[in-house]
Amino acid sequence: MRRTLWGRSTSSNVMKVLWTLETLKLPYERIDVGGPFGKTDTPEYRAMNPTGLVPTLQEDDFVMWESNAIMRYLCTANPLPAATLFPQDPHVRARVDQWMDAQQTNQNRPGGVVFLGLVRTPEKDRDMTAIGRGVRELGNAYALLEPHLAKHPYIVGDHLTLADIAWGVHVHRWFNMPIERPDMPALRAWYDRLLENPIYREHVARPLV
Ligand SMILES: N[C@@H](CCC(=O)N[C@@H](CS)C(=O)NCC(=O)O)C(=O)O
């Protein structure tokens, strides 16, 4: 089977899939599209992913998009290596799902406002009011994690799961942007723990661009 991940490596949503593929030790090739690489407007790409966004996963003639759904699919299709990443126990899996969805609903919007505003927008064009509001909302989103990370090393328990991947690609940005952060020692300890993971260091903990 030929597996292709379409998407630039600087995208947080592509990083989620890269981290999952590497953790599951699945072979793949990655093709740069999106951002400065463009090529997401072509009829061929839109036929694979009508949103024109990245990532897109292609396995022979099976194609799908939406980063969190791709991560779930890769684990469901490869249950043995995914035993701890996306556990089969219904309660544990529900908790992983809950936190994955919370990333998309609570973290993603303010995270985008702050990251795009501070990292990808020239200083003279920045809407500092929107960015300031985004920083506060983002702090509230990370505060959801703090009491759980104070109880166990990863979001759902003792092991890295898809929930950690969904939030973990973003927490590197949170700790490396010039913003005021409420004190969250358990969140910081979790980020430091992620930094010990060679896959995280190679694919996620990179200069912000
Ligand atoms: N909900 C989608 C969002 C995808 C998305 O917003 N991707 C961004 C990059 S993180 C994108 O494609 N931006 C335009 C581009 O890179 O050309 C997912 O989770 O996969």
XYZ file of N, CA, C and O and ligand atoms in Angstrom:
856
model
N 0.848 -1.196 0.000
C 0.000 0.000 0.000
C 0.889 1.253 0.000
O 1.914 1.299 0.668
N 0.455 2.241 -0.774
C 1.211 3.488 -0.820
C 0.485 4.544 0.011
O -0.694 4.831 -0.227
N 1.179 5.089 1.000
C 0.542 6.068 1.900
C 1.209 7.426 1.703
O 2.439 7.529 1.794
N 0.377 8.444 1.435
C 0.912 9.789 1.220
C 0.217 10.774 2.151
O -1.018 10.774 2.253
N 1.000 11.594 2.810
C 0.468 12.704 3.611
C 0.727 13.982 2.825
O 1.888 14.318 2.544
N -0.356 14.644 2.461
C -0.263 15.908 1.731
C -0.310 17.040 2.745
O -1.279 17.155 3.504
N 0.728 17.891 2.742
C 0.684 19.054 3.625
C 2.066 19.481 4.075
O 2.941 18.632 4.327
N 2.244 20.792 4.197
C 3.525 21.365 4.633
C 3.778 21.015 6.099
O 2.852 20.976 6.922
N 5.065 20.808 6.418
C 5.410 20.334 7.764
C 5.270 21.417 8.828
O 5.357 21.137 10.015
N 5.051 22.689 8.420
C 4.909 23.781 9.385
C 3.471 23.937 9.879
O 3.202 24.780 10.720
N 2.553 23.139 9.347
C 1.143 23.220 9.760
C 0.913 22.376 11.005
O 1.315 21.206 11.064
N 0.250 22.971 12.016
C -0.017 22.217 13.252
C -0.846 20.968 12.962
O -0.625 19.908 13.564
N -1.775 21.082 12.017
C -2.635 19.931 11.744
C -1.903 18.830 10.982
O -2.202 17.645 11.158
N -0.923 19.221 10.169
C -0.052 18.210 9.533
C 0.846 17.577 10.600
O 1.062 16.357 10.601
N 1.338 18.400 11.531
C 2.200 17.861 12.607
C 1.492 16.756 13.389
O 2.108 15.772 13.786
N 0.189 16.936 13.627
C -0.553 15.904 14.373
C -0.446 14.560 13.661
O -0.238 13.521 14.292
N -0.625 14.592 12.343
C -0.623 13.337 11.581
C 0.792 12.769 11.503
O 0.997 11.555 11.633
N 1.781 13.654 11.329
C 3.175 13.189 11.299
C 3.533 12.482 12.610
O 4.129 11.408 12.617
N 3.178 13.114 13.708
C 3.494 12.562 15.040
C 2.813 11.189 15.197
O 3.404 10.236 15.712
N 1.572 11.087 14.742
C 0.849 9.814 14.840
C 1.510 8.751 13.969
O 1.752 7.622 14.422
N 1.805 9.086 12.715
C 2.438 8.126 11.809
C 3.766 7.639 12.382
O 4.066 6.438 12.359
N 4.556 8.568 12.896
C 5.876 8.205 13.435
C 5.731 7.345 14.696
O 6.478 6.392 14.887
N 4.753 7.670 15.539
C 4.571 6.892 16.770
C 4.119 5.472 16.444
O 4.542 4.507 17.083
N 3.264 5.348 15.434
C 2.770 4.022 15.029
C 3.791 3.296 14.145
O 3.573 2.151 13.769
N 4.867 4.005 13.769
C 5.918 3.453 12.895
C 5.347 2.995 11.550
O 5.675 1.922 11.043
N 4.478 3.799 10.973
C 3.877 3.474 9.676
C 4.672 4.174 8.568
O 4.975 5.359 8.681
N 4.988 3.459 7.491
C 5.703 4.105 6.385
C 4.796 5.084 5.627
O 3.596 4.831 5.484
N 5.387 6.175 5.152
C 4.603 7.183 4.411
C 5.557 8.081 3.651
O 6.756 8.132 3.956
N 5.022 8.758 2.654
C 5.762 9.870 2.067
C 4.941 11.126 2.318
O 3.727 11.051 2.496
N 5.618 12.267 2.381
C 4.899 13.526 2.603
C 5.181 14.456 1.442
O 6.330 14.550 0.988
N 4.139 15.091 0.947
C 4.303 16.034 -0.163
C 3.932 17.432 0.318
O 2.863 17.631 0.921
N 4.827 18.395 0.081
C 4.606 19.781 0.510
C 3.521 20.433 -0.342
O 3.721 20.645 -1.542
N 2.394 20.750 0.266
C 1.379 21.602 -0.366
C 0.846 22.524 0.722
O 1.002 22.260 1.908
N 0.197 23.608 0.316
C -0.352 24.562 1.277
C 0.657 25.626 1.648
O 1.864 25.475 1.391
N 0.173 26.720 2.221
C 1.047 27.831 2.602
C 1.863 28.294 1.407
O 1.338 28.396 0.283
N 3.166 28.522 1.599
C 3.991 29.027 0.496
C 4.108 28.042 -0.661
O 4.494 28.421 -1.765
N 3.808 26.774 -0.437
C 3.928 25.772 -1.513
C 2.711 25.785 -2.442
O 2.777 25.281 -3.560
N 1.588 26.351 -1.979
C 0.385 26.402 -2.816
C -0.099 25.007 -3.202
O -0.025 24.069 -2.414
N -0.615 24.904 -4.413
C -1.068 23.644 -5.045
C -2.309 23.041 -4.383
O -2.682 21.915 -4.684
N -2.942 23.787 -3.468
C -4.174 23.265 -2.877
C -5.408 23.768 -3.623
O -6.531 23.410 -3.263
N -5.185 24.602 -4.640
C -6.303 25.134 -5.436
C -6.531 24.329 -6.709
O -7.451 24.629 -7.458
N -5.704 23.346 -6.968
C -5.825 22.607 -8.227
C -7.058 21.699 -8.178
O -7.454 21.242 -7.096
N -7.642 21.417 -9.326
C -8.789 20.499 -9.341
C -8.427 19.139 -8.749
O -9.247 18.524 -8.061
N -7.184 18.684 -8.990
C -6.771 17.365 -8.471
C -6.773 17.375 -6.937
O -7.261 16.441 -6.297
N -6.235 18.461 -6.334
C -6.194 18.500 -4.865
C -7.608 18.669 -4.302
O -7.991 18.005 -3.335
N -8.405 19.557 -4.929
C -9.777 19.778 -4.434
C -10.619 18.517 -4.535
O -11.557 18.309 -3.759
N -10.288 17.651 -5.507
C -11.032 16.382 -5.618
C -10.715 15.496 -4.411
O -11.567 14.725 -3.951
N -9.498 15.640 -3.878
C -9.145 14.857 -2.681
C -9.672 15.523 -1.423
O -10.122 14.870 -0.492
N -9.573 16.863 -1.387
C -9.937 17.613 -0.179
C -10.639 18.907 -0.597
O -9.980 19.891 -0.931
N -11.973 18.903 -0.599
C -12.711 20.068 -1.097
C -12.539 21.314 -0.245
O -12.905 22.412 -0.670
N -11.983 21.193 0.970
C -11.762 22.389 1.781
C -10.531 23.152 1.302
O -10.336 24.307 1.681
N -9.662 22.492 0.527
C -8.442 23.163 0.073
C -7.438 23.377 1.195
O -6.500 24.160 1.051
N -7.634 22.699 2.326
C -6.723 22.848 3.464
C -5.811 21.621 3.557
O -5.958 20.656 2.807
N -4.864 21.671 4.480
C -4.018 20.517 4.772
C -4.235 20.149 6.236
O -4.575 21.016 7.034
N -4.081 18.875 6.594
C -3.571 17.752 5.817
C -4.655 16.989 5.054
O -5.839 17.094 5.368
N -4.161 16.195 4.075
C -4.968 15.168 3.427
C -4.163 13.872 3.499
O -2.951 13.893 3.275
N -4.842 12.782 3.820
C -4.177 11.472 3.847
C -4.680 10.643 2.675
O -5.897 10.598 2.415
N -3.746 10.007 1.975
C -4.102 9.155 0.839
C -3.457 7.790 1.059
O -2.246 7.705 1.287
N -4.289 6.763 1.020
C -3.768 5.392 1.070
C -4.338 4.671 -0.144
O -5.529 4.323 -0.154
N -3.539 4.501 -1.175
C -4.031 3.995 -2.463
C -5.255 4.821 -2.871
O -5.163 6.033 -2.964
N -6.443 4.182 -3.025
C -7.584 4.988 -3.477
C -8.474 5.464 -2.319
O -9.554 5.997 -2.535
N -8.017 5.279 -1.080
C -8.756 5.813 0.075
C -8.151 7.166 0.452
O -6.954 7.260 0.708
N -9.003 8.190 0.450
C -8.513 9.544 0.741
C -9.390 10.168 1.826
O -10.617 10.021 1.793
N -8.765 10.861 2.799
C -9.566 11.570 3.799
C -8.847 12.822 4.285
O -7.643 12.984 4.098
N -9.612 13.711 4.952
C -9.067 14.960 5.488
C -9.686 15.184 6.861
O -10.563 14.426 7.264
N -9.284 16.181 7.580
C -9.578 16.514 8.991
C -8.574 15.804 9.898
O -8.640 14.579 10.093
N -7.659 16.597 10.461
C -6.527 16.025 11.191
C -6.929 15.056 12.304
O -6.361 13.957 12.408
N -7.880 15.442 13.153
C -8.216 14.550 14.265
C -8.854 13.258 13.760
O -8.592 12.174 14.294
N -9.678 13.364 12.722
C -10.295 12.157 12.140
C -9.221 11.265 11.506
O -9.292 10.035 11.603
N -8.225 11.879 10.883
C -7.131 11.083 10.288
C -6.386 10.329 11.396
O -6.079 9.136 11.266
N -6.106 11.012 12.505
C -5.405 10.331 13.611
C -6.221 9.144 14.116
O -5.686 8.061 14.355
N -7.525 9.353 14.285
C -8.376 8.244 14.759
C -8.350 7.091 13.765
O -8.250 5.937 14.140
N -8.453 7.420 12.471
C -8.459 6.385 11.446
C -7.154 5.573 11.499
O -7.176 4.343 11.474
N -6.027 6.269 11.564
C -4.739 5.553 11.559
C -4.655 4.589 12.742
O -4.129 3.482 12.615
N -5.188 4.997 13.876
C -5.161 4.119 15.053
C -6.148 2.970 14.916
O -5.848 1.828 15.279
N -7.325 3.242 14.381
C -8.328 2.186 14.221
C -7.842 1.146 13.213
O -8.061 -0.051 13.372
N -7.164 1.611 12.160
C -6.671 0.695 11.126
C -5.431 -0.063 11.583
O -5.080 -1.078 10.980
N -4.787 0.429 12.631
C -3.545 -0.207 13.110
C -3.642 -0.387 14.627
O -2.894 0.240 15.390
N -4.602 -1.249 15.071
C -4.935 -1.293 16.498
C -3.800 -1.758 17.401
O -3.725 -1.332 18.551
N -2.911 -2.602 16.875
C -1.866 -3.098 17.780
C -0.873 -2.003 18.165
O -0.720 -1.717 19.367
N -0.229 -1.353 17.176
C 0.673 -0.270 17.614
C -0.068 0.875 18.300
O 0.537 1.667 19.026
N -1.389 0.962 18.089
C -2.157 2.076 18.670
C -2.763 1.736 20.030
O -3.572 2.496 20.552
N -2.341 0.609 20.623
C -3.003 0.131 21.846
C -3.052 1.187 22.953
O -4.065 1.306 23.653
N -1.987 1.952 23.114
C -2.020 2.969 24.173
C -2.339 4.367 23.620
O -2.838 5.219 24.345
N -2.072 4.572 22.325
C -2.312 5.894 21.732
C -3.813 6.193 21.626
O -4.254 7.330 21.806
N -4.599 5.158 21.306
C -6.052 5.325 21.195
C -6.694 4.052 21.766
O -7.150 3.184 21.030
N -6.723 3.940 23.100
C -7.115 2.685 23.754
C -8.537 2.248 23.399
O -9.419 3.080 23.171
N -8.733 0.941 23.383
C -10.038 0.402 22.990
C -11.060 0.463 24.127
O -12.259 0.440 23.866
N -10.615 0.506 25.364
C -11.550 0.594 26.494
C -12.498 1.777 26.253
O -12.047 2.919 26.053
N -13.816 1.526 26.266
C -14.761 2.586 25.881
C -14.639 3.861 26.711
O -14.760 4.965 26.176
N -14.407 3.709 27.998
C -14.326 4.917 28.831
C -13.052 5.706 28.544
O -13.076 6.942 28.474
N -11.953 4.985 28.373
C -10.695 5.694 28.107
C -10.776 6.344 26.729
O -10.403 7.509 26.539
N -11.297 5.583 25.745
C -11.410 6.133 24.397
C -12.329 7.357 24.382
O -12.040 8.353 23.711
N -13.412 7.302 25.129
C -14.329 8.452 25.189
C -13.612 9.681 25.745
O -13.819 10.809 25.283
N -12.779 9.461 26.729
C -12.052 10.580 27.339
C -11.038 11.169 26.341
O -10.890 12.388 26.233
N -10.374 10.283 25.584
C -9.441 10.769 24.555
C -10.218 11.593 23.525
O -9.821 12.706 23.149
N -11.355 11.043 23.075
C -12.199 11.750 22.102
C -12.637 13.108 22.633
O -12.644 14.106 21.918
N -13.055 13.122 23.888
C -13.520 14.373 24.507
C -12.445 15.451 24.415
O -12.711 16.581 23.979
N -11.218 15.096 24.762
C -10.149 16.098 24.756
C -9.739 16.468 23.339
O -9.339 17.611 23.073
N -9.832 15.524 22.410
C -9.533 15.861 21.007
C -10.546 16.875 20.485
O -10.202 17.842 19.811
N -11.813 16.646 20.803
C -12.843 17.584 20.351
C -12.695 18.930 21.060
O -12.906 19.991 20.465
N -12.324 18.891 22.332
C -12.143 20.152 23.068
C -11.003 20.963 22.455
O -11.057 22.204 22.432
N -9.986 20.292 21.941
C -8.911 21.046 21.264
C -9.482 21.780 20.057
O -9.200 22.968 19.851
N -10.292 21.077 19.276
C -10.824 21.717 18.066
C -11.820 22.829 18.396
O -11.922 23.802 17.657
N -12.563 22.669 19.496
C -13.609 23.655 19.789
C -13.143 24.769 20.739
O -13.546 25.917 20.577
N -12.312 24.439 21.731
C -11.912 25.457 22.723
C -10.569 26.110 22.414
O -10.384 27.308 22.653
N -9.635 25.300 21.936
C -8.274 25.832 21.732
C -8.078 26.430 20.347
O -7.365 27.421 20.181
N -8.681 25.814 19.330
C -8.273 26.095 17.950
C -8.513 27.546 17.506
O -7.633 28.158 16.913
N -9.688 28.083 17.827
C -9.989 29.429 17.310
C -9.097 30.504 17.945
O -8.388 31.215 17.241
N -9.079 30.600 19.298
C -8.170 31.611 19.851
C -6.706 31.307 19.528
O -5.911 32.232 19.305
N -6.361 30.031 19.445
C -4.978 29.671 19.104
C -4.614 30.211 17.730
O -3.502 30.722 17.531
N -5.551 30.128 16.789
C -5.301 30.641 15.440
C -5.157 32.154 15.446
O -4.251 32.704 14.807
N -6.028 32.831 16.183
C -5.963 34.307 16.234
C -4.592 34.752 16.760
O -3.946 35.639 16.199
N -4.141 34.116 17.834
C -2.888 34.546 18.477
C -1.685 34.159 17.609
O -0.800 34.982 17.343
N -1.651 32.919 17.135
C -0.479 32.463 16.363
C -0.385 33.200 15.028
O 0.674 33.733 14.678
N -1.485 33.250 14.289
C -1.430 33.931 12.986
C -1.133 35.414 13.195
O -0.376 36.023 12.440
N -1.719 35.989 14.262
C -1.514 37.408 14.528
C -0.068 37.729 14.876
O 0.519 38.658 14.334
N 0.521 36.956 15.770
C 1.862 37.301 16.258
C 2.989 36.743 15.403
O 4.072 37.314 15.347
N 2.740 35.621 14.730
C 3.846 34.961 14.011
C 3.753 35.182 12.497
O 4.764 35.341 11.838
N 2.535 35.221 11.968
C 2.438 35.280 10.499
C 1.910 36.609 9.976
O 1.677 36.745 8.779
N 1.721 37.592 10.867
C 1.235 38.909 10.424
C 2.302 39.954 10.736
O 2.805 39.996 11.867
N 2.663 40.803 9.762
C 3.645 41.856 10.036
C 3.151 42.750 11.168
O 1.943 42.997 11.297
N 4.092 43.223 11.990
C 3.754 43.964 13.200
C 2.766 45.104 12.914
O 1.802 45.321 13.657
N 2.979 45.825 11.816
C 2.149 47.010 11.537
C 0.697 46.618 11.223
O -0.198 47.440 11.341
N 0.463 45.374 10.834
C -0.900 44.951 10.462
C -1.623 44.204 11.593
O -2.737 43.722 11.402
N -0.982 44.070 12.765
C -1.575 43.240 13.820
C -2.752 43.913 14.504
O -2.691 45.101 14.826
N -3.799 43.145 14.758
C -4.940 43.621 15.544
C -4.683 43.215 16.994
O -5.047 42.114 17.424
N -4.037 44.126 17.747
C -3.611 43.766 19.100
C -4.789 43.566 20.054
O -4.665 42.845 21.042
N -5.942 44.201 19.759
C -7.116 43.973 20.622
C -7.588 42.530 20.477
O -7.822 41.830 21.467
N -7.700 42.081 19.222
C -8.141 40.697 18.985
C -7.111 39.705 19.534
O -7.473 38.681 20.133
N -5.824 40.038 19.371
C -4.783 39.129 19.865
C -4.844 39.045 21.396
O -4.759 37.959 21.972
N -5.036 40.200 22.058
C -5.120 40.215 23.524
C -6.290 39.371 24.023
O -6.158 38.603 24.984
N -7.435 39.519 23.350
C -8.606 38.709 23.727
C -8.309 37.232 23.477
O -8.626 36.364 24.290
N -7.666 36.951 22.347
C -7.313 35.567 22.015
C -6.392 34.954 23.062
O -6.555 33.790 23.444
N -5.420 35.740 23.554
C -4.484 35.224 24.566
C -5.253 34.821 25.831
O -5.009 33.765 26.422
N -6.235 35.667 26.229
C -7.006 35.342 27.438
C -7.850 34.081 27.218
O -7.903 33.187 28.062
N -8.489 33.997 26.052
C -9.317 32.813 25.768
C -8.469 31.546 25.668
O -8.865 30.470 26.109
N -7.284 31.715 25.093
C -6.382 30.565 24.964
C -5.926 30.096 26.344
O -5.852 28.889 26.611
N -5.648 31.059 27.225
C -5.274 30.712 28.598
C -6.389 29.917 29.271
O -6.136 28.927 29.972
N -7.640 30.329 29.014
C -8.775 29.594 29.597
C -8.842 28.174 29.040
O -9.210 27.230 29.747
N -8.512 28.016 27.754
C -8.546 26.674 27.157
C -7.475 25.786 27.805
O -7.753 24.648 28.213
N -6.236 26.310 27.939
C -5.185 25.487 28.560
C -5.482 25.225 30.026
O -5.100 24.184 30.564
N -6.201 26.157 30.671
C -6.544 25.948 32.083
C -7.450 24.726 32.269
O -7.486 24.135 33.352
N -8.164 24.332 31.209
C -8.987 23.109 31.299
C -8.102 21.893 31.562
O -8.511 20.937 32.227
N -6.894 21.912 30.989
C -6.000 20.754 31.109
C -5.297 20.687 32.457
O -4.957 19.596 32.938
N -5.024 21.862 33.047
C -4.133 21.948 34.212
C -4.480 20.945 35.339
O -3.600 20.206 35.786
N -5.747 20.869 35.790
C -6.008 19.947 36.914
C -5.793 18.480 36.543
O -5.441 17.674 37.418
N -5.965 18.146 35.292
C -5.768 16.750 34.876
C -4.286 16.418 34.789
O -3.844 15.348 35.196
N -3.521 17.377 34.258
C -2.076 17.148 34.161
C -1.412 17.194 35.539
O -0.303 16.688 35.714
N -2.096 17.778 36.514
C -1.564 17.760 37.881
C -1.750 16.374 38.504
O -1.053 16.014 39.452
N -2.710 15.593 37.941
C -3.010 14.273 38.526
C -2.226 13.154 37.858
O -1.954 12.128 38.468
N -1.942 13.291 36.547
C -1.201 12.235 35.842
C -0.339 12.847 34.748
O -0.584 13.972 34.297
N 0.675 12.095 34.292
C 1.675 12.709 33.395
C 1.151 13.101 32.022
O 1.702 14.000 31.387
N 0.102 12.439 31.547
C -0.466 12.802 30.247
C -1.939 13.169 30.437
O -2.507 12.945 31.503
N -2.578 13.691 29.389
C -3.898 14.297 29.567
C -4.917 13.302 30.122
O -5.709 13.615 31.006
N -4.864 12.065 29.628
C -5.880 11.093 30.038
C -5.359 10.095 31.073
O -6.135 9.368 31.676
N -4.081 10.049 31.286
C -3.565 9.088 32.264
C -2.065 8.958 32.188
O -1.351 9.952 32.049
N -1.599 7.693 32.232
C -0.151 7.459 32.332
C 0.550 7.383 30.994
O 1.776 7.263 30.951
N -0.235 7.359 29.891
C 0.379 7.192 28.575
C 0.021 8.344 27.639
O -1.053 8.946 27.752
N 0.910 8.542 26.672
C 0.622 9.480 25.589
C -0.554 8.950 24.766
O -0.562 7.775 24.393
N -1.558 9.786 24.519
C -2.677 9.395 23.662
C -2.873 10.467 22.575
O -2.196 11.497 22.571
N -3.849 10.203 21.696
C -4.149 11.178 20.646
C -4.535 12.533 21.239
O -4.354 13.565 20.592
N -5.060 12.540 22.457
C -5.405 13.817 23.104
C -4.144 14.657 23.307
O -4.146 15.878 23.071
N -3.052 14.004 23.720
C -1.799 14.744 23.914
C -1.275 15.263 22.586
O -0.690 16.353 22.521
N -1.471 14.491 21.517
C -0.983 14.939 20.209
C -1.788 16.157 19.753
O -1.222 17.159 19.303
N -3.124 16.078 19.880
C -3.971 17.182 19.408
C -3.614 18.500 20.115
O -3.555 19.559 19.487
N -3.390 18.442 21.419
C -3.045 19.655 22.172
C -1.544 19.931 22.124
O -1.111 21.106 22.172
N -0.753 18.874 22.041
C 0.705 19.020 22.163
C 1.330 19.796 21.021
O 2.334 20.485 21.208
N 0.745 19.701 19.809
C 1.322 20.474 18.701
C 1.161 21.980 18.958
O 1.942 22.780 18.468
N 0.137 22.337 19.727
C -0.137 23.754 19.975
C 0.590 24.294 21.201
O 0.911 25.476 21.248
N 0.838 23.431 22.191
C 1.406 23.952 23.439
C 2.839 24.454 23.216
O 3.307 25.358 23.928
N 3.515 23.918 22.210
C 4.860 24.436 21.878
C 4.762 25.905 21.463
O 5.613 26.729 21.837
N 3.724 26.227 20.728
C 3.531 27.620 20.309
C 3.199 28.497 21.509
O 3.712 29.602 21.660
N 2.301 27.977 22.369
C 1.875 28.710 23.568
C 3.073 29.125 24.420
O 3.157 30.258 24.895
N 4.028 28.205 24.595
C 5.170 28.512 25.453
C 6.276 29.264 24.730
O 7.279 29.614 25.341
N 6.116 29.470 23.424
C 7.199 30.131 22.702
C 6.779 31.411 21.994
O 7.539 31.953 21.193
N 5.581 31.899 22.292
C 5.170 33.196 21.746
C 5.373 34.257 22.829
O 5.307 33.950 24.024
N 5.626 35.496 22.434
C 5.861 36.564 23.416
C 4.542 37.050 24.009
O 4.048 38.121 23.663
N 3.958 36.251 24.898
C 2.660 36.584 25.493
C 2.728 36.369 27.001
O 3.622 35.676 27.488
N 1.747 36.929 27.699
C 1.655 36.688 29.143
C 0.871 35.413 29.359
O -0.234 35.263 28.832
N 1.443 34.515 30.149
C 0.774 33.233 30.405
C 0.455 33.097 31.885
O 1.346 33.338 32.721
N -0.788 32.699 32.220
C -1.064 32.398 33.626
C -0.165 31.241 34.074
O 0.209 30.403 33.243
N 0.162 31.212 35.357
C 1.052 30.176 35.870
C 0.331 28.818 35.862
O -0.697 28.667 36.518
N 0.844 27.880 35.098
C 0.247 26.536 35.053
C 1.379 25.517 35.105
O 1.851 25.039 34.073
N 1.830 25.208 36.328
C 3.025 24.348 36.458
C 2.843 22.948 35.879
O 3.796 22.385 35.322
N 1.645 22.388 35.991
C 1.456 21.022 35.460
C 1.500 21.039 33.930
O 2.022 20.115 33.299
N 0.943 22.097 33.334
C 0.987 22.230 31.871
C 2.445 22.348 31.415
O 2.864 21.710 30.438
N 3.222 23.157 32.131
C 4.633 23.339 31.777
C 5.412 22.010 31.921
O 6.230 21.659 31.072
N 5.105 21.261 32.995
C 5.791 19.971 33.203
C 5.437 18.991 32.083
O 6.281 18.215 31.623
N 4.183 19.053 31.626
C 3.752 18.178 30.508
C 4.493 18.567 29.228
O 4.989 17.704 28.505
N 4.591 19.870 28.963
C 5.332 20.330 27.782
C 6.792 19.870 27.869
O 7.360 19.361 26.892
N 7.403 20.009 29.044
C 8.796 19.554 29.210
C 8.898 18.047 28.965
O 9.883 17.571 28.396
N 7.858 17.298 29.384
C 7.838 15.841 29.153
C 7.757 15.555 27.658
O 8.442 14.679 27.139
N 6.926 16.299 26.956
C 6.811 16.097 25.502
C 8.146 16.381 24.821
O 8.526 15.704 23.862
N 8.873 17.380 25.335
C 10.159 17.740 24.726
C 11.198 16.624 24.856
O 12.194 16.614 24.137
N 10.947 15.677 25.741
C 11.864 14.540 25.858
C 11.627 13.514 24.751
O 12.424 12.603 24.556
N 10.515 13.647 24.033
C 10.148 12.689 22.986
C 10.840 13.098 21.674
O 10.612 14.194 21.156
N 11.715 12.217 21.124
C 12.452 12.584 19.910
C 11.538 12.926 18.728
O 11.872 13.786 17.909
N 10.377 12.270 18.635
C 9.444 12.571 17.526
C 8.925 13.994 17.694
O 8.820 14.772 16.738
N 8.605 14.378 18.915
C 8.115 15.736 19.188
C 9.189 16.763 18.850
O 8.906 17.782 18.211
N 10.412 16.457 19.255
C 11.491 17.420 18.988
C 11.705 17.592 17.483
O 11.909 18.688 16.992
N 11.624 16.484 16.733
C 11.900 16.580 15.298
C 10.754 17.231 14.525
O 10.989 18.042 13.623
N 9.515 16.902 14.862
C 8.401 17.328 14.007
C 7.588 18.501 14.549
O 6.873 19.141 13.791
N 7.678 18.761 15.847
C 6.807 19.788 16.444
C 7.602 20.950 17.046
O 7.297 22.121 16.762
N 8.581 20.641 17.865
C 9.274 21.694 18.628
C 10.301 22.388 17.743
O 11.508 22.296 17.963
N 9.800 23.081 16.760
C 10.654 23.747 15.782
C 10.436 25.259 15.889
O 9.459 25.699 16.502
N 11.323 26.043 15.279
C 11.112 27.498 15.313
C 9.725 27.846 14.779
O 9.234 27.200 13.835
N 9.085 28.840 15.366
C 7.729 29.208 14.952
C 7.786 30.008 13.647
O 8.433 31.053 13.568
N 7.109 29.467 12.639
C 7.033 30.183 11.345
C 5.601 30.105 10.817
O 4.865 29.196 11.160
N -10.074 21.263 10.692
C -8.982 21.084 9.773
C -8.242 22.393 9.638
C -7.145 22.354 8.601
C -6.414 23.677 8.511
O -6.919 24.728 8.972
N -5.229 23.641 7.933
C -4.453 24.848 7.752
C -3.007 24.624 8.234
S -2.923 24.234 9.961
C -4.375 25.179 6.273
O -4.596 24.336 5.423
N -4.063 26.446 5.949
C -3.922 26.861 4.590
C -2.645 26.403 3.939
O -1.758 25.834 4.615
O -2.525 26.607 2.724
C -8.057 19.966 10.301
O -8.000 19.800 11.518
O -7.424 19.259 9.487
